[in-house]
XYZ file of C-alpha atoms in Angstrom:
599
model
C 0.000 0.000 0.000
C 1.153 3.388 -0.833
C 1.452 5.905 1.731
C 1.395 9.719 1.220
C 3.633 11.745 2.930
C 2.355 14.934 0.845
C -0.891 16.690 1.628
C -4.188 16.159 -0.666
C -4.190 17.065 -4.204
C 0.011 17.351 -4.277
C 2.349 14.586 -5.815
C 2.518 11.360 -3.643
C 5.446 9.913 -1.962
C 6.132 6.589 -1.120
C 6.802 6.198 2.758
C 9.646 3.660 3.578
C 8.860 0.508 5.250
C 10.694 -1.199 7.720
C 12.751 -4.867 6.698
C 13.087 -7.588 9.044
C 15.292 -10.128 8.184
C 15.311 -13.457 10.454
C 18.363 -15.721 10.420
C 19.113 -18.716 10.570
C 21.507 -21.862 11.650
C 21.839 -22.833 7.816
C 22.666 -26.501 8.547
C 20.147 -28.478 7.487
C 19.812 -32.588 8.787
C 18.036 -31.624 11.953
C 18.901 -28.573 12.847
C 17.738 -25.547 10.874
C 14.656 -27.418 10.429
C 14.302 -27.333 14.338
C 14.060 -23.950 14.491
C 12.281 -22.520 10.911
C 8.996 -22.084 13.416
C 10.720 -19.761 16.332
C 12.654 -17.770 14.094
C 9.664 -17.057 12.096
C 7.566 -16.355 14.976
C 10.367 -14.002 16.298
C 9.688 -12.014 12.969
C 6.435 -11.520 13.165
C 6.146 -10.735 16.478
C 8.950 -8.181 15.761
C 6.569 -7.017 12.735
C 3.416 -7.057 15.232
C 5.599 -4.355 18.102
C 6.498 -1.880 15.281
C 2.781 -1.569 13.457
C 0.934 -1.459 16.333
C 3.064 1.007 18.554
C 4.749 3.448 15.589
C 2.963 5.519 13.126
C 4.490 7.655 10.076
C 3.206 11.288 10.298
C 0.615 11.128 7.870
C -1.159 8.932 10.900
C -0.662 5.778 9.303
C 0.695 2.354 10.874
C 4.294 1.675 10.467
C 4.638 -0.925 7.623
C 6.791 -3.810 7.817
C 8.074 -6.430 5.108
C 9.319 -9.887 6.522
C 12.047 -11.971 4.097
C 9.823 -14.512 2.179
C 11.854 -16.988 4.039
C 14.508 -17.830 7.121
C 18.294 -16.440 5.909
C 20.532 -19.007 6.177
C 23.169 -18.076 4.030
C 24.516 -15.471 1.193
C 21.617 -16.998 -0.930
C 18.421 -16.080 0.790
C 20.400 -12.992 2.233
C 20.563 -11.643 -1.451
C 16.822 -12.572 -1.659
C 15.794 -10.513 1.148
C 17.956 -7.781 -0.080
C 16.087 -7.470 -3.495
C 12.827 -7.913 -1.936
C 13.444 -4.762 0.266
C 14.891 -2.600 -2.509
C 11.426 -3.771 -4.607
C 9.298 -3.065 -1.058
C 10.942 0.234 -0.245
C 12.345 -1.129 2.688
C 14.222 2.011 4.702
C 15.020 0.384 7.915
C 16.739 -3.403 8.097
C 16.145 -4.985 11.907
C 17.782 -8.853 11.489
C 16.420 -11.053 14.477
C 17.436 -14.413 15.651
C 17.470 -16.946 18.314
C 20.214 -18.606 17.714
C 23.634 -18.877 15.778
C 24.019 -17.775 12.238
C 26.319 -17.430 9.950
C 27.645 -13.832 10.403
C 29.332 -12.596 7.589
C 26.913 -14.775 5.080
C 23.552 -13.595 6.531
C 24.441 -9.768 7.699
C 22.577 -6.963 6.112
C 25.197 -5.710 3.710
C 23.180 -2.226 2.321
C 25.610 0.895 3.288
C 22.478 3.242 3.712
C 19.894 1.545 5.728
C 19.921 1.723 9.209
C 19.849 -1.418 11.135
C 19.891 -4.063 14.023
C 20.234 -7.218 15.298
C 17.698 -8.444 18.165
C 19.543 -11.669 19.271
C 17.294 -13.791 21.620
C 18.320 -13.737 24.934
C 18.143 -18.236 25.939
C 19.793 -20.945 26.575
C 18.535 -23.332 23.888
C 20.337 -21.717 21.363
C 23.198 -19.608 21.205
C 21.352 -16.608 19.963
C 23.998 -14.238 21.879
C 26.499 -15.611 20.470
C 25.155 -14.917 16.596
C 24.980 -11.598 18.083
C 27.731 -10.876 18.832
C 30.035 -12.431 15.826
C 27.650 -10.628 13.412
C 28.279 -7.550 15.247
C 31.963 -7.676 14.959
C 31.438 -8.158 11.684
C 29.732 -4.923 11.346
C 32.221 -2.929 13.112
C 35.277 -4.716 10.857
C 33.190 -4.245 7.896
C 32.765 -0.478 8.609
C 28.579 -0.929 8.623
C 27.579 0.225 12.296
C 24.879 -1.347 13.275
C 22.500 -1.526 17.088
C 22.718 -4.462 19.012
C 19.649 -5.656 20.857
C 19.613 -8.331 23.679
C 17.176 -8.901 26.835
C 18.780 -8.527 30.106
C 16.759 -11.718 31.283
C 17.370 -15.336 30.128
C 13.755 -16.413 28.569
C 12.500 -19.925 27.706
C 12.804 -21.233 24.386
C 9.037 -21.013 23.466
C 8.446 -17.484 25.209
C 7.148 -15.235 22.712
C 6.516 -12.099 24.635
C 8.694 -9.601 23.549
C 10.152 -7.719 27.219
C 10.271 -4.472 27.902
C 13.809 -3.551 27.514
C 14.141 -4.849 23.927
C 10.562 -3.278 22.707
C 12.285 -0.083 24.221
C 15.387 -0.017 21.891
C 13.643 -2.114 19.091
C 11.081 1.431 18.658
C 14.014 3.595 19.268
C 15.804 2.335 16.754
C 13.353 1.915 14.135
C 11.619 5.430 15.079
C 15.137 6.766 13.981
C 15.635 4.597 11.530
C 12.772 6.052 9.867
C 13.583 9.435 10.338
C 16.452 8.781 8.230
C 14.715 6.832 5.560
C 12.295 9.818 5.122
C 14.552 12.354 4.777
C 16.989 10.630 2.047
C 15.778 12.327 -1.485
C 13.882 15.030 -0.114
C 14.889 18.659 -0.460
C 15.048 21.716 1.939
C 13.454 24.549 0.236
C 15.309 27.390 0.611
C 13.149 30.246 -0.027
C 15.404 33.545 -0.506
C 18.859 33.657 0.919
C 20.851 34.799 4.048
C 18.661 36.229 6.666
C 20.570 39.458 8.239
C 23.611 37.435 8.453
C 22.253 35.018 10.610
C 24.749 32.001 9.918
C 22.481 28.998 9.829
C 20.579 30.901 6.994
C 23.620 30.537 4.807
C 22.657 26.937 3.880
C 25.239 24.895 3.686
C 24.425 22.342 0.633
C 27.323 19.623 1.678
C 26.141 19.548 4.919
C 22.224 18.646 3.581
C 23.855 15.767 0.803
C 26.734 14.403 2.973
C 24.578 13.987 6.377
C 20.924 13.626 5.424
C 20.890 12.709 2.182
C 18.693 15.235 1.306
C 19.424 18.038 -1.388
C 18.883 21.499 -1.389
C 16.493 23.882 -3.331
C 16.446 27.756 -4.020
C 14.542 30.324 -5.037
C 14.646 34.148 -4.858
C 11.879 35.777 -3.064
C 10.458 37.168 -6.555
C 8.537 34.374 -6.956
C 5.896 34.982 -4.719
C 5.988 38.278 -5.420
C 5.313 36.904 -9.082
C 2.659 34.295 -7.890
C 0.639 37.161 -5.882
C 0.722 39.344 -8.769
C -0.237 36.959 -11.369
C -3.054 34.769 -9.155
C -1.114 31.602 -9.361
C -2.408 29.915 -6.588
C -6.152 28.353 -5.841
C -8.578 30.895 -5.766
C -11.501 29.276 -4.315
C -9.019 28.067 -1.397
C -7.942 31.305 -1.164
C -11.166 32.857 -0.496
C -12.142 30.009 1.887
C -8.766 30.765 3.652
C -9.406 34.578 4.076
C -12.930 34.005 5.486
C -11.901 31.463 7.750
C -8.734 34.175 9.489
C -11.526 36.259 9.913
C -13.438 33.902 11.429
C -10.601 32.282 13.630
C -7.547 34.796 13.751
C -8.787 37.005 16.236
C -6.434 40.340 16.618
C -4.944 41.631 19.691
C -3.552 45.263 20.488
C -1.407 47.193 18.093
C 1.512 47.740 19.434
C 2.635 50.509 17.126
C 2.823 53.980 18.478
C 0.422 56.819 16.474
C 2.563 57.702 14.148
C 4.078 54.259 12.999
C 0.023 52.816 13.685
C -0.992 51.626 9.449
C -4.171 52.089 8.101
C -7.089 49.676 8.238
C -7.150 49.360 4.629
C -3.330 48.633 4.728
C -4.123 45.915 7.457
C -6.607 44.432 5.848
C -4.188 44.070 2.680
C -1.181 42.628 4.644
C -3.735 39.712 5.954
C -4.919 39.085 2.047
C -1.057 38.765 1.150
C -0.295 36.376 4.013
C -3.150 34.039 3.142
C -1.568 34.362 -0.172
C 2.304 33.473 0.570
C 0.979 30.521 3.304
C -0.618 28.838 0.076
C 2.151 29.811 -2.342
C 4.310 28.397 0.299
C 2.883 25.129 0.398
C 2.678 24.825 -3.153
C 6.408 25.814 -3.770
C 6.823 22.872 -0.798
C 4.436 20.115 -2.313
C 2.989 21.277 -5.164
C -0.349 21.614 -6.262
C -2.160 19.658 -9.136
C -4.895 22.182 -9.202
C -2.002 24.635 -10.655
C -1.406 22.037 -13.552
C -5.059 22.589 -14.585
C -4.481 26.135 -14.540
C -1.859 26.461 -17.247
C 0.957 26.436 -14.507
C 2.433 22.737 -14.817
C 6.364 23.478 -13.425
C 4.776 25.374 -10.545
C 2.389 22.520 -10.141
C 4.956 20.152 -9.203
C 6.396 21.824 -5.849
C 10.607 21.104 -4.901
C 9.497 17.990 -2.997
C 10.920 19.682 0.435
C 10.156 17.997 3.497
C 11.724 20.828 5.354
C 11.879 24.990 4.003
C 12.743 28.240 5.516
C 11.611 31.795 4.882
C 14.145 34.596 4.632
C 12.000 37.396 4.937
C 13.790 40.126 7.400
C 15.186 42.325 5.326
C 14.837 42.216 1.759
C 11.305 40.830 1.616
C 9.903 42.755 4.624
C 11.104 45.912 4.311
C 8.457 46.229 0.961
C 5.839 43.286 1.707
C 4.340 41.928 4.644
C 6.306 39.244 6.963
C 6.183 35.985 6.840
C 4.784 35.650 10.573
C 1.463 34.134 9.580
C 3.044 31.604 6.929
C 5.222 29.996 9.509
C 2.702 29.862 11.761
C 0.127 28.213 10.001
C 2.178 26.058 8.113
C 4.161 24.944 11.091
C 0.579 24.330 13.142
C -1.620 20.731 13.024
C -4.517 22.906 11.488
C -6.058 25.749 8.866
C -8.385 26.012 6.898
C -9.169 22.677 5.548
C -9.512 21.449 9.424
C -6.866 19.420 11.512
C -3.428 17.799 9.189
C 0.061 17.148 9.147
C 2.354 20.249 10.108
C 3.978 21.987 6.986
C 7.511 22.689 8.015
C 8.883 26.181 7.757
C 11.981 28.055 10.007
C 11.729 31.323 10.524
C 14.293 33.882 9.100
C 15.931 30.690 6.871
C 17.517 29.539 9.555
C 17.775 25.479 7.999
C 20.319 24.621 11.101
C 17.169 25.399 13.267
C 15.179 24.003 10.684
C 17.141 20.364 11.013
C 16.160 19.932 14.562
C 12.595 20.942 13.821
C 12.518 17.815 11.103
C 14.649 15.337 13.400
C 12.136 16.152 16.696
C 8.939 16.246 14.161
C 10.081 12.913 12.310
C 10.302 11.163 15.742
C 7.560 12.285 17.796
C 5.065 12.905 15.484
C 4.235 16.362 16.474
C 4.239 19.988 15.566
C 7.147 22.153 16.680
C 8.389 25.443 18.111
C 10.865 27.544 16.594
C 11.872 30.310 18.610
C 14.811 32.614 19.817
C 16.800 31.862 23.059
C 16.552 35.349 24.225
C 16.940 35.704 27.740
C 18.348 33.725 30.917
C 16.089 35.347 33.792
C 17.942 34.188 37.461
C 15.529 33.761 40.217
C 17.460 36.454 41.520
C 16.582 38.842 38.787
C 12.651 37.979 38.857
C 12.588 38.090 42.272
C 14.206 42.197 41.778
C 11.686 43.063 38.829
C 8.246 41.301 39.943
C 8.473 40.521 43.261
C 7.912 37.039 43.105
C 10.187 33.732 44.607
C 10.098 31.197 41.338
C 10.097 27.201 42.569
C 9.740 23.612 41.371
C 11.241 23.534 38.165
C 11.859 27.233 37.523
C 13.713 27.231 40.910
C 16.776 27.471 39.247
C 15.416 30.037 36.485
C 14.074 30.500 33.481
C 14.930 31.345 29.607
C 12.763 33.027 27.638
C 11.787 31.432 24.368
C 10.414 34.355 22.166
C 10.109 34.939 18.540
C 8.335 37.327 16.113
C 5.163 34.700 15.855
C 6.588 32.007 13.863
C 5.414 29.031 16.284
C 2.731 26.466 15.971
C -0.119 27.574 17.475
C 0.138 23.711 19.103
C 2.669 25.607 21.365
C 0.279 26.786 23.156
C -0.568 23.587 24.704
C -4.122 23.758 24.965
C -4.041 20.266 23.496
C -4.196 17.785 26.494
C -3.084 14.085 27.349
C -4.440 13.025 30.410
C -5.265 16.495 31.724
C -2.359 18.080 31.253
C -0.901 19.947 28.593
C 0.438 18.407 25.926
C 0.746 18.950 21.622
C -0.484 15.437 19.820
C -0.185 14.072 16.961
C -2.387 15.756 14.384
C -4.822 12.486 13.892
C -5.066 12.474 17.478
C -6.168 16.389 18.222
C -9.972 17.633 18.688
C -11.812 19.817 17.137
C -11.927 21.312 20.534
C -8.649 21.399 21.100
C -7.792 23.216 17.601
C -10.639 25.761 18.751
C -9.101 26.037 22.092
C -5.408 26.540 20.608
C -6.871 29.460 17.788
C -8.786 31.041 21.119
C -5.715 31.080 22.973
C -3.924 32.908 20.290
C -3.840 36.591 19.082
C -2.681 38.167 15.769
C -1.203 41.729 16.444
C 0.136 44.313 13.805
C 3.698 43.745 13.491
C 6.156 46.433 14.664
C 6.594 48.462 11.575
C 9.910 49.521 12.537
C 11.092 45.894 12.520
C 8.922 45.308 9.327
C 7.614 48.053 7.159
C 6.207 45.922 4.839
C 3.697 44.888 7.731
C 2.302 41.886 8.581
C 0.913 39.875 11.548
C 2.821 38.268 14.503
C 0.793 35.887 16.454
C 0.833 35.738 20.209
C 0.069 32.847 23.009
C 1.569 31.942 26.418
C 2.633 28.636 26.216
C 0.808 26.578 29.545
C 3.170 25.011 32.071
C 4.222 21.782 33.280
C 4.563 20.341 29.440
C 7.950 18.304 29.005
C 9.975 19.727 25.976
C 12.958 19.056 24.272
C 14.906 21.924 22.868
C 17.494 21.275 20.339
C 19.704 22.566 17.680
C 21.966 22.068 14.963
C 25.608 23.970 14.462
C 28.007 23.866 11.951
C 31.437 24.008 13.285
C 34.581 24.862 10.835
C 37.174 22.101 11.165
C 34.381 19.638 13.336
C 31.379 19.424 11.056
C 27.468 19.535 12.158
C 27.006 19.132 16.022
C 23.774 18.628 18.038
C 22.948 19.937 21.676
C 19.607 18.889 23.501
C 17.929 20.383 26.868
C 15.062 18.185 28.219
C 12.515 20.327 30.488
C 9.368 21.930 31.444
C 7.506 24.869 30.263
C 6.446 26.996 33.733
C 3.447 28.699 34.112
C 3.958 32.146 35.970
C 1.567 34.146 37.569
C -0.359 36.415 34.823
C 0.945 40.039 36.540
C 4.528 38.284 36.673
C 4.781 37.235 33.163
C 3.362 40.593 32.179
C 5.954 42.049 33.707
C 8.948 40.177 32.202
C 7.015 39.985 28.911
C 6.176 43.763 28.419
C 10.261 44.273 28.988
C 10.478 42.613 25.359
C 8.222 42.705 21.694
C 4.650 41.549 24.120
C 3.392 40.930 20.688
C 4.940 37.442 20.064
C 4.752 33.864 21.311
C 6.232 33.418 24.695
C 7.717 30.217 26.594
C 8.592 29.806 29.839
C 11.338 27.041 29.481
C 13.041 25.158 32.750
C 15.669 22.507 31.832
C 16.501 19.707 33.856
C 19.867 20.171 35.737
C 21.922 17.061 36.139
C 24.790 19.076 38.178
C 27.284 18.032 35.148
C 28.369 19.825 32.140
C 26.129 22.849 30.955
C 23.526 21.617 32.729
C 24.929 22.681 36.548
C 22.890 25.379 36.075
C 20.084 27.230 33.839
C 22.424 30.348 33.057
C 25.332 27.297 31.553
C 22.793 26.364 29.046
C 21.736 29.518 28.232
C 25.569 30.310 27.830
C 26.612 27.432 25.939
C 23.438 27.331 23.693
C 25.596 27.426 19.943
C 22.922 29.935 18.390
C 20.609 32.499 18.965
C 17.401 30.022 17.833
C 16.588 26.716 18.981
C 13.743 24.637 17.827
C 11.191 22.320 20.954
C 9.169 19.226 20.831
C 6.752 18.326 23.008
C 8.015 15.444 24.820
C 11.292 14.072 26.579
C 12.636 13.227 23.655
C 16.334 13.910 23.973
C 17.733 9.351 23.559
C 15.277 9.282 20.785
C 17.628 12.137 18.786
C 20.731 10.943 20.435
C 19.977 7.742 18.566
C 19.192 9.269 15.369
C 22.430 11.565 15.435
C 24.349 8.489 15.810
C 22.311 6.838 12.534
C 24.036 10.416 11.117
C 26.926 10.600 12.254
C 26.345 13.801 13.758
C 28.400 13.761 17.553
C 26.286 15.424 20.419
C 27.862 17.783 22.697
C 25.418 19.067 25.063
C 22.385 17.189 26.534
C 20.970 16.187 29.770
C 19.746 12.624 28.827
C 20.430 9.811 31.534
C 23.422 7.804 30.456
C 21.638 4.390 30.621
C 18.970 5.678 27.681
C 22.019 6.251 25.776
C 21.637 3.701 22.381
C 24.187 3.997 19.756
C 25.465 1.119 17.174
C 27.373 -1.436 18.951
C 31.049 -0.351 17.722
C 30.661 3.288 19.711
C 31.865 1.105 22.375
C 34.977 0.580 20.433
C 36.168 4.210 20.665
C 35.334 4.423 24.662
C 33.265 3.135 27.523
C 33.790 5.723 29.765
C 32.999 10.089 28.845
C 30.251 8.242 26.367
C 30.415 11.771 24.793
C 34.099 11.961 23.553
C 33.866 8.265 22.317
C 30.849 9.786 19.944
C 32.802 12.311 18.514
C 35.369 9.917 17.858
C 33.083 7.420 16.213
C 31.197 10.013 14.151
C 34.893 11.325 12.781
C 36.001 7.724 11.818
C 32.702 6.641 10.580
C 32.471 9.965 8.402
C 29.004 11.471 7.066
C 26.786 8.274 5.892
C 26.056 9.965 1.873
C 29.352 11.182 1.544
């Protein structure tokens, strides 16, 4: 079955499935046909974890493709290979419960992640298999996850335990993530954002680590779509009734003589209906732009990721690109609850990659916002008057951009009572109502952007779990991830009024905690804020953080900074090979020996 990873009435993608290969003891007279049944039964039940606990983002089950029959040797191994290249098999997990012949029945494909589960009994010497056909990954230069059950279990147990199902879905959730990336494009719409480094994209970086390519364009073309109507006009109209239905507008923050006219207003909210469209069009395409006349526009750059320059040479004439984020970036519009569009802010694609990485794994919409201020309890306490505890006890930083975020942020979603941003296929119509409520559009500061526009605003609620993360690009090092884990904090509506109205009060505001471990840059909130490699950094709702780790590894991208527990550390087997001990400088030195996977 074809799944679409594109949204309705754009050019369909084929989503990536995920391969599992079981092996076998290829001696026949006794014993391999002792064991056909188990290691069958291992595969499906393998099959049966993954489709029932791990979705792609359009909402659909995972998909998985078992080898038509047991691998026992370079035959049937070459079988299973071609099957998955005909099946679109992006992910290869190999499972067995006993030995194997390593080098003969190992996945050999440089570009699909993958993992051995080796049955954890006595029977058979399924550990063993393990193992050998690890080593043989590591001396073959093809990293690959090792996955074995702390507990001996009998022969004919079937139940898959907890601590394999836990790295069996890590593994294939980031597996995944790199399958869906590899031949997609990042849509670079205009260039260099006010010499903001991560919006000078860096096209090696995009081919060498993800596979991916890159796209361009200049600006001109929506100014050349907006002039010449080439977009849907009927969804354009149904767009612009529905922001006046649902976009409600907040104070103008512009003093008298900056303030712009109604009639100027009212055009900057008929352009940005027009650029979110023409955005998602230059994204996905459009078919309905083939019937009018405009086939090349109607097939789109087939970007799974794009960022807006905007600030200065598009703003400073038209309005900002505020409400396209937004609204792309969000689970809804007008056409009701989908899959998040998505779009950094200011071009910034090494925010961007973080965004796609969190979204790919969890699911979920994302935040993209500016790191803009480290507030010390100390500093509140001098300002507002108020003692900040529980997680803000040791501060707070102050996640605040110009109105790019999904409105999700807002977390007036809910799981089990408390805040939360879901899945799209899993969000109510109540919920959606409750996020646009909870949101204001406000004239944006037409000294920052004369070409006008609209910022949104919301207060994000507390006590959500986020991951923050980001990408840098370091000269002589390569691409580097950091990750915070933590809490958004509500504060008292006088006391956030007070720190907010200090900044722009017209733009989305977080309250973000992280978790202090009392090591690294996490000893305290003012070290993160301090070490943070960029003035942007992109959240996820969710504790998140061994879920990237994982898929960094799969990239061969080292992490630097994070504040994930050492024991949900999972990397391919040979990591262990360059250091048991500071876990963090034996990544760096596996990512630099390993080298970028599509270089």
């Amino acid at each position: 079955m074809s799944a679409q990873m594109s949204t309705a009435g754009s050019w369909i993608t084929t989503l990536p499935k995920v391969g599992i290969r079981p092996t076998i003891d290829g001696r026949y007279g006794g014993v391999r046909e002792s064991l056909e049944g188990q290691v069958m039964a291992m595969a499906k039940n393998a099959a049966k974890l993954i489709s029932a606990n791990l979705k792609y983002p359009n909402g659909e089950a995972v998909e998985c493709v078992i080898a038509d029959s047991c691998i026992g040797g370079v035959a049937e191994s070459a079988a299973c290979a071609e099957k998955f290249d005909a099946e679109n098999v992006g992910v290869s997990l190999t499972v067995t419960p006993c030995w194997c012949y390593g080098s003969e029945t190992m996945d050999m494909d440089p570009l699909r992640p993958k993992a051995v589960w080796g049955f954890n009994g006595t029977e058979r010497p399924g550990a063993v298999y393990l193992a050998a056909v690890l080593a043989g990954h590591s001396q073959k230069g093809l990293p690959a996850f090792g996955i074995y059950g702390r507990d001996v279990q009998d022969a004919g147990d079937t139940t898959v335990p907890d601590d394999v199902k836990e790295k069996v879905l890590r593994f294939v959730k980031a597996g995944l993530a790199v399958a869906m990336m590899q031949g997609k494009s990042y849509l670079s719409m205009g260039g260099c954002s006010m010499g903001i480094a991560g919006s000078i994209v860096d096209q090696d970086f995009f081919e060498a680590y993800l596979g991916m390519r890159v796209e361009a364009i200049d600006l001109t073309e929506f100014a050349r779509r907006m002039r010449d109507g080439i977009y849907d006009h009927a969804e354009y109209q149904k767009a612009l009734a529905w922001v006046k239905s649902n976009c409600k507008e907040g104070h103008d923050p512009n003093k008298a003589r900056t303030k712009r006219r109604r009639s100027q207003l009212n055009k900057e909210w008929d352009d940005s209906v027009k650029m979110a469209l023409i955005t998602r069009d230059l994204m996905y395409g459009n078919r309905k732009l083939d019937r009018m006349g405009y086939k090349e526009e109607a097939r789109g750059h087939n970007a799974i990721l794009s960022g807006f320059q905007g600030q200065r040479h598009w703003t400073d004439t038209y309005a900002n690109g505020d409400f396209l984020e937004a609204i792309s970036n969000s689970s809804f519009d007008w056409n009701g609850i989908r899959m998040p569009r998505l779009v950094a802010t200011e071009n910034d694609s090494l925010n961007g990659v973080p965004m796609l990485f969190s979204y790919l794994l969890s699911n979920t919409a994302q935040v993209f916002a500016d790191v803009r201020t480290y507030w010390s309890p100390d500093a509140i306490k001098r300002v507002t008057g108020y003692t900040v505890e529980g997680a803000a006890e040791g501060g707070l930083i102050h996640l605040i951009n110009s109105g790019s975020a999904s409105l999700d942020g807002s977390g007036e979603q809910s799981i089990d009572g408390e805040p939360a941003m879901k899945p799209f296929w899993e969000i109510t119509t109540k919920e959606k109502n409750a996020c646009l409520r909870a949101t204001t559009w406000h004239p944006s500061v037409t000294e920052y952007f004369p070409g006008g526009g609209w910022s949104s605003k919301f207060v994000t609620r507390g006590g959500m779990p986020i991951t923050m993360s980001r990408l840098n690009l370091i000269k002589g090092l390569g691409p580097a991830l950091q990750i915070a884990e933590g809490w958004t904090v509500d504060l008292p509506a006088k006391v956030h009024q007070k720190l907010d109205d200090r900044t722009n009060n017209t733009w989305p505001t977080t309250w973000f905690a992280p978790r202090l471990t009392g090591k690294g840059a996490f000893t305290d909130v003012y070290e993160v804020m301090a070490k943070w490699g960029a003035n942007h950094g992109a959240f996820s709702y969710g504790h998140i953080g061994a879920d990237l780790i994982t898929l960094a590894a799969m990239l061969r991208i080292p992490v630097y900074m994070h504040n994930v527990d050492d024991s949900k550390i999972y990397r391919p087997s040979s990591w262990s090979a360059f250091g048991t001990e500071g876990l963090e400088g034996a990544d760096f030195r596996a990512c630099a020996a390993y080298g970028p996977v599509y270089a």
